[in-house]
Amino acid sequence: MRLENRLALITGGGRGIGRAIAFTFARHGASVAAAARTRKQIEQVTREISDQFGVESLPVECDVGHAESVNNAFERMRAHFGRGPDIVVNNAGIVETELFVKSDERMWERHLNVNLGGTFRCTRAALPEMIERRWGRVINIASIAGKTGAPYVSAYAASKHGVLGLTRSLALEVAAVGITVNAICPGYVDTEMISRGIEKIVAKTGKSADEALEALKRMSPQNRLVAAEEVAALALLLASEEGRGINGQAINVDGGTVLF
Ligand SMILES: NC(=O)c1ccc[n+]([C@@H]2O[C@H](COP(=O)([O-])OP(=O)(O)OC[C@H]3O[C@@H](n4cnc5c(N)ncnc54)[C@H](OP(=O)(O)O)[C@@H]3O)[C@@H](O)[C@H]2O)c1
């Protein structure tokens, strides 16, 4: 599978799953724009992939929670590459755990605004050019929490369920013009998001970090965390020419935790 002559925008490309996708796409020949708020991380990722794989890359400071920031990011990308992306990976995301009765309007807003709103904004900015070119890939990094519920993450789960609704509807709207829209639903992935979750479990329950980690691993019948590279491997298939028949799907990478 090759991605030569493709330009990919990866939101949240500075660390974790987004970083792994940036490396995988660059290894397969794509030019990459990595967007996030932490400049140092996206600069490091783009420098490393250009050095290792000789592809063009651009760090784009962007907060997907703000329309103006997303529009500026697309302007910078177009100024640099002369065009918008062929592939958009909507990966930027946040999670906060809290009892529903202790959650407030601001926490609810943050999740919907970044996880769902960010996916809307970046897709909306990229799609007209994809339609013109009659080729495009939108890959939304949702979660198994987009398919099933879990305690303490109602705002997160609601935002990720929303991402699946957007994915399925848009997939049907653009299917005839060479564009596919799919979601990936990871289980627990070994990234900072999970390390922060473990810290919170330790603080709230008094469990040790090892016990908290083991409990998360046991959520999967494979009794392990998923590696970010496993998510990236599926993103590569969805981004490729070979993946053109896959559309409107929400595919789990979770070792069998959720069977639908
Ligand atoms: N780790 C898991 O177990 C897991 C499981 C299922 C789904 N997911 C999903 O996978 C995606 C990536 O998660 P991860 O585990 O790699 O998390 P992570 O290590 O915390 O990385 C999240 C990335 O998103 C960026 N980001 C967050 N808010 C942003 C904003 N407002 N604007 C732009 N970028 C923003 C972060 O950069 P800045 O903070 O610098 O902006 C960072 O690059 C998320 O959508 C998450 O919900 C993760």
PDB file of C-alpha atoms in Angstrom, residues 55-185:
ATOM      1  CA  VAL A  55       8.673  13.272   2.766  1.00  0.00           C
ATOM      2  CA  GLU A  56       7.431  16.847   2.966  1.00  0.00           C
ATOM      3  CA  SER A  57       5.867  17.675   6.307  1.00  0.00           C
ATOM      4  CA  LEU A  58       4.463  20.661   8.150  1.00  0.00           C
ATOM      5  CA  PRO A  59       3.677  21.289  11.799  1.00  0.00           C
ATOM      6  CA  VAL A  60       0.451  23.284  12.060  1.00  0.00           C
ATOM      7  CA  GLU A  61      -0.462  24.788  15.405  1.00  0.00           C
ATOM      8  CA  CYS A  62      -4.203  24.372  15.680  1.00  0.00           C
ATOM      9  CA  ASP A  63      -6.958  24.075  18.261  1.00  0.00           C
ATOM     10  CA  VAL A  64      -9.703  22.029  16.599  1.00  0.00           C
ATOM     11  CA  GLY A  65     -12.113  23.433  19.184  1.00  0.00           C
ATOM     12  CA  HIS A  66     -12.035  26.839  17.464  1.00  0.00           C
ATOM     13  CA  ALA A  67     -13.320  27.452  13.941  1.00  0.00           C
ATOM     14  CA  GLU A  68     -10.903  30.324  13.336  1.00  0.00           C
ATOM     15  CA  SER A  69      -7.917  28.234  14.379  1.00  0.00           C
ATOM     16  CA  VAL A  70      -8.982  25.431  12.001  1.00  0.00           C
ATOM     17  CA  ASN A  71      -9.476  27.896   9.135  1.00  0.00           C
ATOM     18  CA  ASN A  72      -6.018  29.408   9.780  1.00  0.00           C
ATOM     19  CA  ALA A  73      -4.500  25.919   9.820  1.00  0.00           C
ATOM     20  CA  PHE A  74      -6.027  25.132   6.416  1.00  0.00           C
ATOM     21  CA  GLU A  75      -4.742  28.456   5.046  1.00  0.00           C
ATOM     22  CA  ARG A  76      -1.225  27.647   6.260  1.00  0.00           C
ATOM     23  CA  MET A  77      -1.426  24.183   4.754  1.00  0.00           C
ATOM     24  CA  ARG A  78      -2.632  25.514   1.397  1.00  0.00           C
ATOM     25  CA  ALA A  79       0.069  28.212   1.403  1.00  0.00           C
ATOM     26  CA  HIS A  80       2.743  25.575   2.066  1.00  0.00           C
ATOM     27  CA  PHE A  81       1.577  22.660  -0.094  1.00  0.00           C
ATOM     28  CA  GLY A  82      -0.439  24.608  -2.683  1.00  0.00           C
ATOM     29  CA  ARG A  83      -3.550  22.586  -1.865  1.00  0.00           C
ATOM     30  CA  GLY A  84      -5.640  21.092   0.874  1.00  0.00           C
ATOM     31  CA  PRO A  85      -5.343  17.510   2.143  1.00  0.00           C
ATOM     32  CA  ASP A  86      -6.406  14.372   0.264  1.00  0.00           C
ATOM     33  CA  ILE A  87      -6.663  12.518   3.552  1.00  0.00           C
ATOM     34  CA  VAL A  88      -7.968  13.919   6.836  1.00  0.00           C
ATOM     35  CA  VAL A  89      -7.487  11.936  10.023  1.00  0.00           C
ATOM     36  CA  ASN A  90      -9.654  13.430  12.750  1.00  0.00           C
ATOM     37  CA  ASN A  91      -7.741  12.097  15.711  1.00  0.00           C
ATOM     38  CA  ALA A  92      -7.484  15.058  18.137  1.00  0.00           C
ATOM     39  CA  GLY A  93      -9.453  14.187  21.213  1.00  0.00           C
ATOM     40  CA  ILE A  94      -9.842  14.612  24.949  1.00  0.00           C
ATOM     41  CA  VAL A  95     -11.298  12.495  27.724  1.00  0.00           C
ATOM     42  CA  GLU A  96     -12.194  13.440  31.284  1.00  0.00           C
ATOM     43  CA  THR A  97     -13.641  10.904  33.692  1.00  0.00           C
ATOM     44  CA  GLU A  98     -16.323  11.965  36.143  1.00  0.00           C
ATOM     45  CA  LEU A  99     -19.553  10.737  37.658  1.00  0.00           C
ATOM     46  CA  PHE A 100     -22.394  12.089  35.538  1.00  0.00           C
ATOM     47  CA  VAL A 101     -23.941  13.834  38.559  1.00  0.00           C
ATOM     48  CA  LYS A 102     -20.656  15.654  39.186  1.00  0.00           C
ATOM     49  CA  SER A 103     -20.153  16.696  35.567  1.00  0.00           C
ATOM     50  CA  ASP A 104     -21.090  20.186  34.474  1.00  0.00           C
ATOM     51  CA  GLU A 105     -22.038  22.061  31.344  1.00  0.00           C
ATOM     52  CA  ARG A 106     -18.437  23.102  30.630  1.00  0.00           C
ATOM     53  CA  MET A 107     -17.137  19.542  30.703  1.00  0.00           C
ATOM     54  CA  TRP A 108     -19.970  18.447  28.407  1.00  0.00           C
ATOM     55  CA  GLU A 109     -19.212  21.335  26.032  1.00  0.00           C
ATOM     56  CA  ARG A 110     -15.463  20.599  25.972  1.00  0.00           C
ATOM     57  CA  HIS A 111     -16.018  17.011  24.826  1.00  0.00           C
ATOM     58  CA  LEU A 112     -18.608  17.833  22.188  1.00  0.00           C
ATOM     59  CA  ASN A 113     -16.619  20.821  20.972  1.00  0.00           C
ATOM     60  CA  VAL A 114     -13.241  19.091  20.581  1.00  0.00           C
ATOM     61  CA  ASN A 115     -14.127  15.460  19.796  1.00  0.00           C
ATOM     62  CA  LEU A 116     -17.216  16.007  17.659  1.00  0.00           C
ATOM     63  CA  GLY A 117     -16.946  19.704  16.721  1.00  0.00           C
ATOM     64  CA  GLY A 118     -13.281  19.318  15.753  1.00  0.00           C
ATOM     65  CA  THR A 119     -14.168  16.404  13.480  1.00  0.00           C
ATOM     66  CA  PHE A 120     -16.919  18.486  11.879  1.00  0.00           C
ATOM     67  CA  ARG A 121     -14.693  21.569  11.382  1.00  0.00           C
ATOM     68  CA  CYS A 122     -11.706  19.816   9.792  1.00  0.00           C
ATOM     69  CA  THR A 123     -13.884  17.646   7.576  1.00  0.00           C
ATOM     70  CA  ARG A 124     -15.961  20.641   6.518  1.00  0.00           C
ATOM     71  CA  ALA A 125     -12.814  22.590   5.604  1.00  0.00           C
ATOM     72  CA  ALA A 126     -11.289  19.727   3.599  1.00  0.00           C
ATOM     73  CA  LEU A 127     -14.271  18.271   1.763  1.00  0.00           C
ATOM     74  CA  PRO A 128     -14.951  20.807  -1.053  1.00  0.00           C
ATOM     75  CA  GLU A 129     -11.478  20.226  -2.552  1.00  0.00           C
ATOM     76  CA  MET A 130     -11.854  16.454  -2.188  1.00  0.00           C
ATOM     77  CA  ILE A 131     -15.161  16.619  -4.057  1.00  0.00           C
ATOM     78  CA  GLU A 132     -13.551  18.732  -6.790  1.00  0.00           C
ATOM     79  CA  ARG A 133     -10.718  16.194  -7.158  1.00  0.00           C
ATOM     80  CA  ARG A 134     -13.152  13.291  -6.890  1.00  0.00           C
ATOM     81  CA  TRP A 135     -10.859  11.565  -4.399  1.00  0.00           C
ATOM     82  CA  GLY A 136     -10.648  11.792  -0.642  1.00  0.00           C
ATOM     83  CA  ARG A 137     -10.394   9.920   2.623  1.00  0.00           C
ATOM     84  CA  VAL A 138     -11.859  10.974   5.952  1.00  0.00           C
ATOM     85  CA  ILE A 139     -10.757   8.779   8.849  1.00  0.00           C
ATOM     86  CA  ASN A 140     -12.276   9.531  12.225  1.00  0.00           C
ATOM     87  CA  ILE A 141     -10.628   8.128  15.329  1.00  0.00           C
ATOM     88  CA  ALA A 142     -13.668   7.401  17.488  1.00  0.00           C
ATOM     89  CA  SER A 143     -13.570   4.762  20.239  1.00  0.00           C
ATOM     90  CA  ILE A 144     -15.378   1.648  21.402  1.00  0.00           C
ATOM     91  CA  ALA A 145     -17.033   4.265  23.657  1.00  0.00           C
ATOM     92  CA  GLY A 146     -18.691   5.394  20.413  1.00  0.00           C
ATOM     93  CA  LYS A 147     -20.509   2.066  20.257  1.00  0.00           C
ATOM     94  CA  THR A 148     -21.197   1.149  23.835  1.00  0.00           C
ATOM     95  CA  GLY A 149     -21.579   2.937  27.145  1.00  0.00           C
ATOM     96  CA  ALA A 150     -19.197   2.980  30.091  1.00  0.00           C
ATOM     97  CA  PRO A 151     -19.515   4.546  33.543  1.00  0.00           C
ATOM     98  CA  TYR A 152     -17.790   7.886  34.280  1.00  0.00           C
ATOM     99  CA  VAL A 153     -17.335   8.851  30.612  1.00  0.00           C
ATOM    100  CA  SER A 154     -20.808   9.912  29.531  1.00  0.00           C
ATOM    101  CA  ALA A 155     -19.651  13.143  27.835  1.00  0.00           C
ATOM    102  CA  TYR A 156     -16.815  11.336  26.061  1.00  0.00           C
ATOM    103  CA  ALA A 157     -19.078   8.468  24.963  1.00  0.00           C
ATOM    104  CA  ALA A 158     -21.749  10.892  23.739  1.00  0.00           C
ATOM    105  CA  SER A 159     -19.160  12.768  21.661  1.00  0.00           C
ATOM    106  CA  LYS A 160     -17.792   9.546  20.145  1.00  0.00           C
ATOM    107  CA  HIS A 161     -21.303   8.198  19.393  1.00  0.00           C
ATOM    108  CA  GLY A 162     -21.795  11.509  17.586  1.00  0.00           C
ATOM    109  CA  VAL A 163     -18.641  10.938  15.548  1.00  0.00           C
ATOM    110  CA  LEU A 164     -20.083   7.625  14.322  1.00  0.00           C
ATOM    111  CA  GLY A 165     -23.355   9.298  13.310  1.00  0.00           C
ATOM    112  CA  LEU A 166     -21.442  11.907  11.343  1.00  0.00           C
ATOM    113  CA  THR A 167     -19.217   9.235   9.765  1.00  0.00           C
ATOM    114  CA  ARG A 168     -22.120   7.096   8.554  1.00  0.00           C
ATOM    115  CA  SER A 169     -24.199   9.970   7.193  1.00  0.00           C
ATOM    116  CA  LEU A 170     -21.365  11.721   5.379  1.00  0.00           C
ATOM    117  CA  ALA A 171     -20.140   8.410   3.938  1.00  0.00           C
ATOM    118  CA  LEU A 172     -23.435   8.035   2.087  1.00  0.00           C
ATOM    119  CA  GLU A 173     -23.420  11.655   0.928  1.00  0.00           C
ATOM    120  CA  VAL A 174     -19.998  11.481  -0.775  1.00  0.00           C
ATOM    121  CA  ALA A 175     -19.755   7.806  -1.763  1.00  0.00           C
ATOM    122  CA  ALA A 176     -20.400   8.525  -5.439  1.00  0.00           C
ATOM    123  CA  VAL A 177     -17.568  11.057  -5.795  1.00  0.00           C
ATOM    124  CA  GLY A 178     -14.610   8.882  -4.865  1.00  0.00           C
ATOM    125  CA  ILE A 179     -14.509   9.754  -1.177  1.00  0.00           C
ATOM    126  CA  THR A 180     -14.723   7.332   1.721  1.00  0.00           C
ATOM    127  CA  VAL A 181     -15.535   8.237   5.309  1.00  0.00           C
ATOM    128  CA  ASN A 182     -14.811   5.710   8.033  1.00  0.00           C
ATOM    129  CA  ALA A 183     -14.218   5.530  11.754  1.00  0.00           C
ATOM    130  CA  ILE A 184     -11.759   3.498  13.786  1.00  0.00           C
ATOM    131  CA  CYS A 185     -12.892   2.466  17.253  1.00  0.00           C
TER     132      CYS A 185
END
